[in-house]
Every structure is written in C-alpha cells, then in structure tokens.
Amino acid sequence: MTKGARQPFRTAVLILVWGWLLMLVLAPNLLVVGTSVLSRDPAEFIRLPFTLDNYIRLMDPLYLDVFLHSLYMAAVTTICCLIIGYPFAWALSRVSKRRQTLLVFLLIVPFWTNSLVRTYALKLLLATNGLINNALLAIGVIDEPLTLLYTELAVIIGLVYLLLPFMILPLYSVFDDLRDELLLASHDLGAGRWSTFVHVVVPLTLPGVLAGVLLVLLPAMGMFYVADVLGGSRNLLVGNVIKNQFLDARDWPFGAAASVLLTVAMAVLLFAHRLSRRRLGEEGG
Amino acid sequence: MERVIARWLPRTYLTLVYVLLYLPILVLVVFSFNASRTGYQWDGLSLHWYESLFNNRAMVKAMWNSLWLALVAATVSTVIGALTALALHRYRFRGKRMLNGMLFVVMMSPEIVLAISLLALFLLIGMQLGFMSLLLAHVTFCLPFVVITVMARLSGFDERLPEAARDLGASDFTMTRTVLIPVIMPALMAGWLLGFTLSLDDVVVSTFVSGPSYEILPLRIYSMVRVGLKPEVNALGTLLLVFSLVMLMLSQWILMRSKR
C-alpha cells in the first residue's frame, strides 16, 4: 500500500518511534558488542586491533571467582524467592477476589518505591548494633552480637527482599489462571495430591516459574548497589565488576565483554521461557 | 483439625511474608523521627533530621534537580510511548515485530546493560554528561512501561469507533485527537505517574550517565549510604517512600475509576 505518503501523521509517528529506538537502543547495544572485541586504550578508552582477549580474560581465575560467586549468590537468591514465592502465590490466588486486589496492590508498592532506600533500611536491621541483634540480645538468645552486615548472607537477604515481588507476580498470574476444575478432574481420575501436583500443577505453572526466574536471576547479578551497601568489599556481583571497569579501572572492552555475557544469559533464559510456553500451548490444544 | 490448618496456614503464611516485606520500611519511617544521633537507640520523637535535610542547600538543590528531571522524562516518555502504542495498535508496518522486540528487550535486560550502552553512545557522540544525557536515558527506560500501559487500555477498545470517525471524514490526526486520546487518557496518566516514579528512583542508569553539572537525589543518597548509617537518609527515604506511595495510589485510582 502507498498510504504512507498520504498519511503524514502515520509517517511522523513511525519516524519518531523508530528513530528513538534505533538511536538509543539498537546503536548503543551494537557499540557495546563492538567495544567488547577491541583493545583497551588508557586515553581514548578503546582502540584497534580487534581481539577476543577480553572474553578470554573473563576466564581469568581472579574474575572467574568473582563471577562464580556472583552467580552463586544470584542462584541462591532465585531459589529462596521461588521457595518463598511459590506457596505464597498459590495462597494469594485462593484468597477472596476483593482481598486479592488489596494484597496485589501491596506487592506492587515495592516496584514503585526506591529500592536503594529499602536496601538502606535493611542496614538498620542487620547492623552489629541494629535491631535484630538488639532484639536477640534482649531476649537472651545470644550473648554477643552476630556479624550480619557486610556478609554474603546480607547480600542474599537484600536481593531476596528486593526481588521477591518480581518472582511472586508472574507466579500469581499463572496460579490465578489455574482452574479448580482441573484439580478436581485429576482427583476424580484417581490421582493423589502429590501426583496432581507433579503432573498437573507444576507443568501448568512452569511458564510462571521461568518468568519469575528471569525477573530475579539477572537483576540479582546486576544490582551493584546492594553489594555495595550490604556486602562490603568481598561480596561482589557481576554488576560491580562491570561498574568498576567502566567508571574506575577504565577498562571498557573488558567491562563490555562482561555485559555481553549478561545479555547472552538473558537471551538464553528468554528462549527457555518461550519454549515452555509454546510447549504448553501445544499440549493444551 | 485438618480443615482448621488448611484454612489458617495459608493466611498465616501470607501475613508473615507481608510483615517481612514491610518491616524494614516501617523501621525506616519510625527511625526518621528518632532524636538519637547514632541511629540505633530510640531517644524520643524529633523532627531534627527533616530540619537538617531542608537546611542542606546541596540536598535541596539535588531534590529540585531530580523532580525537574522526572517531570520532563515522564512527559516525554508518555508522549513517545503513547504514539508508539497507537502505531503498534493501529498500523501495519515493516519491522513491527522488531519494534515490539526492542521494547521488550529494554524492559527485560538488566539496567546495567542499558546503562553502559548509553554511556558508550554519549561519549562516542561527544555529549556532555548532565541533564540531557540523563533525560535521554530515563525516557528510554520508561518508554516500554508507558507502551504496555497504553496497549492494555487499547486492547479492550471498540474498533468501530475509529472506523466511524474515518467514515465521517476525519483525518488520521483528527481521529486520534478526538477519539483515541480521550479513550487512552487514564492509561496516559497512569503511565506518566509510573515514569515519574521510575525516573525519581533510578540509581543504576543514573550512576553511569550523570555528570557533575547536574546532581540528582538518588546518587546523593547512594554516596551517603555506602558507608555507615546517616540519620538524614532515614528522613529523606521516608519522604521518597511517601511520595511514591501517593503516586501509586493516584495511578490505581485513575485506572479503577476509568474501568467503571
């Protein structure tokens, strides 16, 4: 169709939208990929020749340790969110509809409020003379304060605290769609509770689980301020490494390579999510 | 017995998790009114930290900077986001799936990936880091959220209305202005409020794309909380939380009212 020429409004809108996304999303991301295969330059940030050295350096034991530690903390965070969030989402979907509106609202609040401020609020609880230690000392459970702040545990607590709603919301949406009739049918066909859970509930909620994992695992590797505020200098996330390379060490190609790694991880998770939904769609009809 | 457990266990569990989610916020708010200097012991009620906050000129300046940035970023992203949503909803064009895909990627990718890509772009084109770079970055990460808010509103919309307007001779622009904009108005307001809040709260992207010429609130907080506890942050955090909560409630109210 040649409508474009006769519709100046349509043309203008499309140019604006495409222009913005190409300039500020596509081009910058290509730049990062490009940077990741260039060499470091102390003055101009980057220079030729092309090299894969940055990716090889990611495997350097020094950084590999940091990455694996970060991945470990992110994985533990994700598992904790899943263990807390799965039964939570199920229970939430079984509450009366009127209460659900309020309860879901209470889950969205964290999304709208400053996560740095909430990370800092955790500090008030976890500090050596913070509320948790004071409370435990007061009731005599412990004799001297526990070291909670600036530990791996503090980082994981912080990440779980910030990211739990992002696990719960997609899970809630799949549980909300789960029809009671299906569970009854499974029961009528002779399946026990466990069997119903494994063969009916788990497959039907799998897309929600994967969406939740996607929304928790990647941010858990990138949220550098959580590690900064709660973790001290030894519990770094991939985000801290990228930030240090870009803002302090000025080794852009290496930081860019680490960022490409995160993007690839995201792509893999997105693909798994799509696959699970498609499989479900085929089985369902 | 079993029925009692089946009834109360889920409720107890829900309550427990909500208490844990809200406890730190509650502690922060209570402590913002604490007279104590050290920040751990309770020394009685005081508005001291609020006072010292507003007497700190650099802090007040950063506050105004942040509010102005959020205002402009939310407005620009609402305009562009609304136009994008309308285009995706109404037009067939080449690369529509790619456009959708790019918005999705912006929403899903870790903020830090977006942040360094924009930093690389700004330095490549030689842009001074400051208000303009912050604005471009904030609009970019707010955009997908506005688009999905408006798309959600458009998806439940009677397609015959715009057709009727066209049949009556309205141009595309006139039809959009007189038919579509009023329909999506609640979503525009909700999207604007969300964009404003996201911009006001952003730490990750701003850390990379801000310069010394334009200091904003989240980065000031960030430099304050990295080491130790600062009672002023309790007060400032409380103000930000209350502000965000009001924005959220406003947005929910607008969307709920429009459904009736």
XYZ file of C-alpha atoms in Angstrom:
545
model
C 0.000 0.000 0.000
C 1.140 3.525 -0.689
C -0.866 5.022 2.128
C 2.287 6.272 3.839
C 2.644 9.259 1.566
C -0.930 10.372 2.143
C -0.750 9.922 5.902
C 1.706 12.459 7.239
C 0.692 11.687 10.834
C 1.442 7.984 10.468
C 4.782 8.709 8.820
C 5.784 11.191 11.515
C 4.891 8.818 14.334
C 6.815 5.925 12.814
C 9.894 8.049 12.152
C 9.908 9.338 15.730
C 9.484 5.913 17.304
C 11.951 4.140 15.052
C 14.430 6.984 15.369
C 14.369 6.838 19.143
C 14.747 3.096 19.396
C 17.423 2.801 16.736
C 19.479 5.654 18.208
C 19.103 4.849 21.885
C 18.610 1.083 21.990
C 19.995 -0.651 18.924
C 23.019 1.569 18.221
C 24.279 1.651 21.839
C 23.985 -2.099 22.176
C 25.901 -2.654 18.958
C 28.508 -0.244 20.300
C 28.933 -2.363 23.420
C 29.328 -5.531 21.376
C 31.868 -3.710 19.200
C 33.738 -2.397 22.230
C 33.985 -5.876 23.683
C 36.200 -7.069 20.798
C 38.514 -4.042 20.794
C 41.653 -3.354 22.797
C 41.990 -1.108 25.780
C 43.423 2.381 25.430
C 44.326 4.432 28.519
C 43.402 7.786 26.962
C 40.691 7.093 24.402
C 39.120 4.091 26.175
C 39.286 1.847 23.113
C 41.495 1.236 20.103
C 42.222 -1.358 17.437
C 43.178 -4.163 16.863
C 40.228 -6.495 17.201
C 40.756 -9.182 19.781
C 38.929 -11.849 21.722
C 41.287 -11.243 24.614
C 38.555 -9.641 26.755
C 36.424 -12.754 26.619
C 39.424 -14.924 27.406
C 40.225 -12.701 30.390
C 36.713 -13.353 31.748
C 38.042 -16.851 32.403
C 40.969 -15.480 34.402
C 40.811 -17.149 37.861
C 40.637 -13.732 39.562
C 37.472 -12.725 37.702
C 36.104 -16.219 37.292
C 35.955 -16.446 41.098
C 34.003 -13.207 41.305
C 31.629 -14.293 38.541
C 31.044 -17.710 40.052
C 30.494 -16.183 43.487
C 28.058 -13.689 41.980
C 26.274 -16.442 40.067
C 26.121 -18.490 43.258
C 24.553 -15.629 45.249
C 22.115 -14.933 42.411
C 21.188 -18.625 42.204
C 20.621 -18.895 45.963
C 18.535 -15.693 45.793
C 16.437 -17.140 42.970
C 15.881 -20.427 44.777
C 14.905 -18.638 48.004
C 12.481 -16.420 46.083
C 10.989 -19.496 44.430
C 10.636 -21.412 47.710
C 9.011 -18.431 49.450
C 7.110 -17.192 46.407
C 5.546 -20.397 45.038
C 3.370 -21.233 48.049
C 2.775 -17.528 48.561
C 1.408 -17.066 45.028
C -0.757 -20.153 45.430
C -2.178 -18.942 48.744
C -2.732 -15.480 47.293
C -4.687 -16.841 44.322
C -7.046 -18.641 46.720
C -7.983 -15.560 48.746
C -11.336 -13.898 48.048
C -11.251 -11.612 44.999
C -11.880 -8.468 46.994
C -8.938 -9.043 49.310
C -6.734 -10.027 46.366
C -6.989 -6.515 44.945
C -5.539 -5.061 48.136
C -2.913 -7.782 48.548
C -1.696 -7.447 44.960
C -1.532 -3.697 45.476
C 0.737 -4.319 48.479
C 3.004 -6.358 46.198
C 3.212 -3.618 43.578
C 4.225 -0.991 46.149
C 7.864 -2.175 46.231
C 8.050 -1.791 42.453
C 7.151 1.882 42.828
C 9.373 2.691 45.777
C 13.058 3.430 45.846
C 14.983 0.163 46.088
C 18.153 1.897 47.271
C 16.262 3.377 50.217
C 14.819 -0.040 51.023
C 18.278 -1.609 50.823
C 19.487 1.013 53.275
C 16.515 0.262 55.551
C 17.763 -3.331 55.822
C 21.007 -1.939 57.181
C 19.125 -0.590 60.205
C 18.038 -4.154 60.951
C 21.253 -6.026 60.167
C 23.936 -3.763 61.684
C 26.033 -5.022 64.636
C 24.069 -2.791 66.995
C 21.000 -2.918 64.762
C 17.500 -4.037 65.619
C 17.893 -7.769 65.036
C 20.968 -8.029 67.264
C 19.417 -5.805 69.920
C 16.275 -7.900 69.951
C 18.175 -11.194 70.147
C 20.419 -9.847 72.922
C 17.429 -8.544 74.839
C 15.645 -11.885 74.889
C 18.904 -13.671 75.675
C 19.213 -15.900 72.612
C 22.752 -14.672 72.001
C 25.429 -13.235 74.299
C 27.261 -11.096 71.797
C 26.073 -9.510 68.566
C 26.152 -11.577 65.375
C 28.017 -10.272 62.369
C 25.238 -9.951 59.832
C 26.165 -6.856 57.882
C 28.898 -6.945 55.199
C 28.494 -10.681 54.671
C 27.364 -12.888 51.838
C 24.196 -13.561 53.826
C 23.403 -9.839 53.987
C 23.689 -9.536 50.194
C 21.407 -12.531 49.665
C 18.875 -11.214 52.188
C 18.945 -7.863 50.411
C 18.460 -9.403 46.966
C 15.627 -11.675 48.126
C 13.954 -8.743 49.865
C 14.105 -6.565 46.755
C 13.309 -9.214 44.151
C 10.669 -11.393 45.835
C 7.710 -9.448 44.368
C 9.156 -9.989 40.880
C 9.017 -13.745 41.478
C 5.562 -13.665 43.048
C 3.739 -11.601 40.418
C 4.267 -13.915 37.397
C 3.595 -16.951 39.625
C 0.410 -15.360 40.902
C -0.729 -14.775 37.338
C -0.349 -18.484 36.399
C -1.968 -19.665 39.634
C -4.824 -17.263 39.047
C -5.447 -18.923 35.659
C -5.271 -22.414 37.128
C -8.821 -23.718 37.128
C -10.090 -25.630 40.141
C -11.895 -27.972 37.728
C -8.544 -29.260 36.510
C -7.515 -30.207 40.031
C -10.891 -31.831 40.657
C -10.647 -33.728 37.369
C -7.222 -35.004 38.332
C -8.600 -36.088 41.687
C -11.598 -37.806 40.090
C -9.290 -39.695 37.765
C -7.644 -41.191 40.801
C -4.546 -39.038 41.200
C -3.382 -38.364 44.729
C -2.367 -34.911 45.929
C 1.294 -35.410 45.155
C 0.579 -36.875 41.750
C -1.768 -33.988 40.909
C 0.877 -31.509 41.984
C 3.629 -33.099 39.901
C 1.598 -33.877 36.779
C -0.899 -31.013 36.695
C 0.117 -28.060 38.847
C 3.842 -27.971 38.125
C 3.591 -28.185 34.296
C 0.850 -25.562 34.200
C 2.741 -23.124 36.396
C 6.117 -23.696 34.726
C 5.913 -20.600 32.476
C 5.328 -18.508 35.600
C 8.304 -20.103 37.305
C 10.548 -19.369 34.330
C 9.277 -15.799 34.046
C 9.976 -15.329 37.740
C 13.462 -16.820 37.426
C 14.124 -14.466 34.514
C 12.996 -11.442 36.509
C 15.057 -12.396 39.563
C 18.234 -14.118 38.383
C 19.526 -11.399 36.048
C 18.859 -8.356 38.255
C 20.401 -10.331 41.113
C 23.668 -10.278 39.175
C 23.420 -6.638 38.182
C 22.210 -4.728 41.250
C 25.608 -3.438 42.291
C 24.313 -1.083 44.963
C 23.004 -3.987 47.052
C 26.501 -5.467 47.216
C 27.949 -2.000 47.869
C 25.614 -1.165 50.744
C 25.255 -4.595 52.382
C 28.141 -6.731 51.173
C 31.364 -4.941 51.938
C 34.298 -5.334 49.575
C 34.395 -9.108 49.261
C 30.896 -9.975 48.104
C 30.814 -8.508 44.615
C 28.244 -9.013 41.895
C 28.856 -9.074 38.144
C 27.302 -5.598 38.201
C 30.075 -4.361 40.494
C 32.723 -5.715 38.123
C 31.117 -4.014 35.116
C 30.750 -0.759 37.041
C 34.351 -0.837 38.248
C 35.664 -1.498 34.753
C 33.687 1.372 33.260
C 33.928 4.000 35.976
C 37.111 3.249 37.921
C 39.532 0.923 36.107
C 38.597 2.454 32.740
C 38.939 -0.899 31.019
C 35.921 -0.547 28.773
C 36.465 -3.535 26.467
C 36.602 -5.861 29.445
C 33.512 -4.316 31.072
C 31.716 -4.553 27.735
C 32.598 -8.248 27.434
C 31.152 -8.885 30.911
C 27.994 -7.048 29.896
C 27.660 -9.073 26.679
C 27.897 -12.177 28.859
C 24.908 -10.947 30.916
C 22.954 -10.223 27.735
C 23.645 -13.713 26.396
C 22.445 -15.178 29.707
C 19.266 -13.129 29.325
C 18.730 -14.375 25.772
C 19.080 -17.997 26.884
C 16.544 -17.525 29.689
C 14.104 -15.719 27.400
C 14.379 -18.544 24.906
C 13.695 -21.158 27.610
C 10.659 -19.167 28.711
C 9.235 -19.009 25.184
C 9.872 -22.684 24.671
C 7.994 -23.634 27.833
C 5.007 -21.517 26.837
C 4.924 -22.928 23.359
C 5.074 -26.496 24.633
C 2.233 -25.755 26.992
C 0.220 -24.240 24.138
C 0.656 -27.388 22.027
C -0.333 -29.716 24.824
C -3.333 -27.594 25.736
C -4.808 -27.579 22.253
C -8.401 -30.115 62.800
C -7.068 -30.575 59.334
C -9.640 -28.147 57.981
C -8.619 -25.540 60.506
C -5.000 -25.875 59.419
C -5.940 -25.791 55.741
C -7.825 -22.586 56.427
C -5.342 -20.773 58.603
C -1.954 -21.927 57.362
C -2.146 -20.021 54.049
C -3.371 -16.877 55.784
C -0.673 -17.002 58.426
C 1.923 -17.524 55.750
C 0.694 -14.604 53.634
C 0.666 -12.352 56.685
C 4.162 -13.400 57.702
C 5.664 -12.627 54.290
C 3.899 -9.255 54.130
C 5.208 -8.390 57.588
C 8.754 -9.244 56.483
C 8.354 -7.197 53.287
C 7.135 -4.144 55.152
C 9.145 -4.363 58.368
C 12.279 -2.589 57.049
C 10.158 0.219 55.596
C 8.345 0.616 58.895
C 11.606 0.721 60.836
C 12.979 3.348 58.478
C 9.912 5.557 58.880
C 9.920 5.233 62.686
C 13.642 5.944 62.904
C 13.325 9.041 60.758
C 11.587 10.636 63.773
C 14.271 9.463 66.188
C 16.183 12.101 68.138
C 19.251 9.874 68.554
C 22.460 10.783 66.734
C 23.787 7.272 66.383
C 20.619 5.991 64.774
C 20.227 2.754 66.742
C 18.828 3.716 70.141
C 15.440 5.309 70.497
C 15.882 8.742 72.110
C 12.409 10.143 71.666
C 10.499 11.918 68.925
C 12.139 14.628 66.887
C 11.845 16.325 63.533
C 15.508 17.183 63.719
C 16.557 15.123 60.672
C 13.868 16.592 58.462
C 15.011 20.025 59.507
C 18.655 19.335 58.795
C 17.633 17.873 55.440
C 15.923 21.046 54.319
C 18.739 23.218 55.681
C 21.198 21.362 53.470
C 21.307 23.511 50.351
C 23.077 20.968 48.152
C 20.442 18.415 49.143
C 17.541 20.708 48.329
C 19.159 21.553 45.005
C 19.528 17.842 44.176
C 15.884 17.361 45.144
C 14.709 20.030 42.698
C 17.025 18.650 40.009
C 15.519 15.194 40.447
C 11.943 16.423 40.417
C 12.515 18.502 37.273
C 14.253 15.616 35.517
C 11.450 13.209 36.476
C 8.820 15.676 35.284
C 10.398 16.153 31.861
C 11.358 12.479 31.444
C 7.858 11.293 32.353
C 6.254 13.768 29.967
C 8.499 12.966 27.010
C 8.229 9.208 27.545
C 4.444 9.459 27.835
C 4.186 11.305 24.522
C 6.539 8.970 22.656
C 5.187 5.879 24.442
C 1.602 6.760 23.608
C 2.437 7.350 19.945
C 4.320 4.044 19.863
C 1.388 2.193 21.377
C -1.016 3.795 18.899
C 1.253 2.889 15.993
C 1.593 -0.702 17.197
C -2.139 -0.955 17.711
C -3.381 0.644 14.511
C -0.803 0.409 11.782
C 0.703 -2.416 9.855
C 4.278 -1.648 9.004
C 7.517 -3.349 8.304
C 9.570 -4.349 11.306
C 6.642 -4.225 13.698
C 7.818 -7.365 15.425
C 11.296 -5.962 15.720
C 9.925 -2.795 17.319
C 7.968 -4.881 19.805
C 11.059 -6.979 20.416
C 13.264 -3.966 21.128
C 10.797 -2.591 23.672
C 10.634 -5.996 25.321
C 14.414 -6.244 25.476
C 14.678 -2.794 27.088
C 12.201 -3.878 29.742
C 13.827 -7.225 30.444
C 17.524 -6.503 30.182
C 19.446 -5.725 33.361
C 19.589 -1.976 33.920
C 23.350 -2.028 33.983
C 23.495 -3.304 30.400
C 21.334 -0.394 29.244
C 23.409 1.990 31.353
C 26.807 1.182 29.873
C 25.458 1.051 26.325
C 24.110 4.592 26.723
C 27.331 5.795 28.336
C 29.272 4.417 25.364
C 26.925 6.207 22.950
C 27.083 9.562 24.755
C 30.861 9.554 24.884
C 31.124 8.473 21.248
C 28.988 11.371 20.021
C 30.773 13.676 22.431
C 27.768 14.608 24.520
C 28.465 16.301 27.848
C 27.116 14.150 30.690
C 24.435 16.091 32.527
C 20.753 16.893 32.232
C 20.439 15.948 28.566
C 22.139 12.552 28.874
C 20.087 11.751 31.987
C 16.903 12.750 30.200
C 17.566 10.598 27.121
C 18.444 7.624 29.326
C 15.434 7.988 31.621
C 12.992 8.376 28.731
C 14.437 5.224 27.177
C 13.922 3.012 30.225
C 10.463 4.485 30.988
C 9.229 4.034 27.410
C 8.305 0.301 27.450
C 6.279 0.738 30.639
C 4.207 3.529 29.109
C 3.728 1.482 25.936
C 2.376 -1.586 27.765
C 0.099 0.536 29.965
C -1.446 2.223 26.921
C -1.587 -1.012 24.878
C -3.507 -2.684 27.688
C -6.076 0.090 27.526
C -6.322 -0.042 23.717
C -6.778 -3.812 23.602
C -10.206 -3.624 25.194
C -11.426 -0.899 22.895
C -14.285 -0.931 20.388
C -12.653 -0.863 16.942
C -15.789 0.512 15.291
C -15.333 3.948 16.871
C -12.227 4.975 14.924
C -13.741 3.448 11.770
C -16.860 5.553 12.260
C -14.761 8.672 12.714
C -12.894 7.892 9.485
C -16.138 7.305 7.621
C -17.345 10.685 8.793
C -14.307 12.192 7.106
C -11.887 12.693 9.987
C -8.208 12.611 9.087
C -5.903 10.249 10.942
C -4.652 13.068 13.130
C -8.132 14.389 13.931
C -9.423 10.911 14.678
C -6.510 10.263 17.034
C -7.035 13.569 18.793
C -10.804 13.359 19.182
C -11.412 9.625 19.580
C -8.309 7.747 20.667
C -6.654 10.226 23.034
C -9.747 10.562 25.264
C -10.020 6.771 25.408
C -6.427 6.231 26.455
C -6.307 9.242 28.798
C -6.395 7.208 32.036
C -3.574 4.995 30.747
C -1.585 8.094 29.798
C -1.910 9.474 33.295
C -1.012 6.139 34.881
C 1.970 5.770 32.531
C 3.118 9.284 33.349
C 2.964 8.629 37.084
C 4.903 5.387 36.690
C 7.518 7.082 34.520
C 7.875 9.904 37.035
C 8.417 7.448 39.872
C 10.853 5.250 37.931
C 12.895 8.284 36.983
C 12.909 9.680 40.515
C 14.105 6.353 41.953
C 16.671 5.280 39.384
C 20.176 4.627 40.683
C 21.776 2.198 38.264
C 21.408 4.028 34.959
C 21.984 7.457 36.514
C 25.253 6.338 38.107
C 26.673 5.957 34.620
C 25.162 8.790 32.620
C 25.188 11.704 35.069
C 27.890 14.318 35.311
C 28.983 16.787 37.976
C 26.919 19.560 36.376
C 23.599 18.032 37.349
C 23.481 16.267 40.707
C 20.349 14.221 41.415
C 18.868 12.828 44.606
C 19.318 9.037 44.221
C 23.035 9.464 43.560
C 23.383 11.722 46.603
C 21.675 9.081 48.700
C 23.925 6.443 47.185
C 27.088 8.273 48.173
C 25.687 8.760 51.682
C 24.661 5.161 52.415
C 27.721 3.327 51.119
C 29.394 3.639 54.489
C 27.625 3.558 57.843
C 24.233 4.950 58.726
C 23.124 8.503 58.122
C 20.035 9.626 60.039
C 19.246 12.196 57.328
C 18.759 9.323 54.908
C 16.001 7.953 57.155
C 14.135 11.219 56.756
C 14.846 11.529 53.053
C 13.948 7.890 52.411
C 10.681 8.321 54.268
C 9.798 11.349 52.163
C 10.579 9.448 48.946
C 8.555 6.412 50.040
C 5.530 8.535 50.932
C 5.825 10.396 47.647
C 5.988 7.171 45.589
C 3.076 5.713 47.511
C 0.927 8.749 46.752
C 1.831 8.477 43.051
C 0.945 4.772 43.007
C -2.367 5.298 44.763
C -3.221 8.110 42.386
C -2.455 5.892 39.398
C -4.532 2.985 40.746
C -7.397 5.352 41.468
C -7.320 6.754 37.931
C -7.276 3.267 36.358
C -10.004 1.906 38.644
C -12.274 4.878 38.070
C -11.914 4.557 34.301
C -12.999 0.919 34.368
C -16.436 1.778 35.663
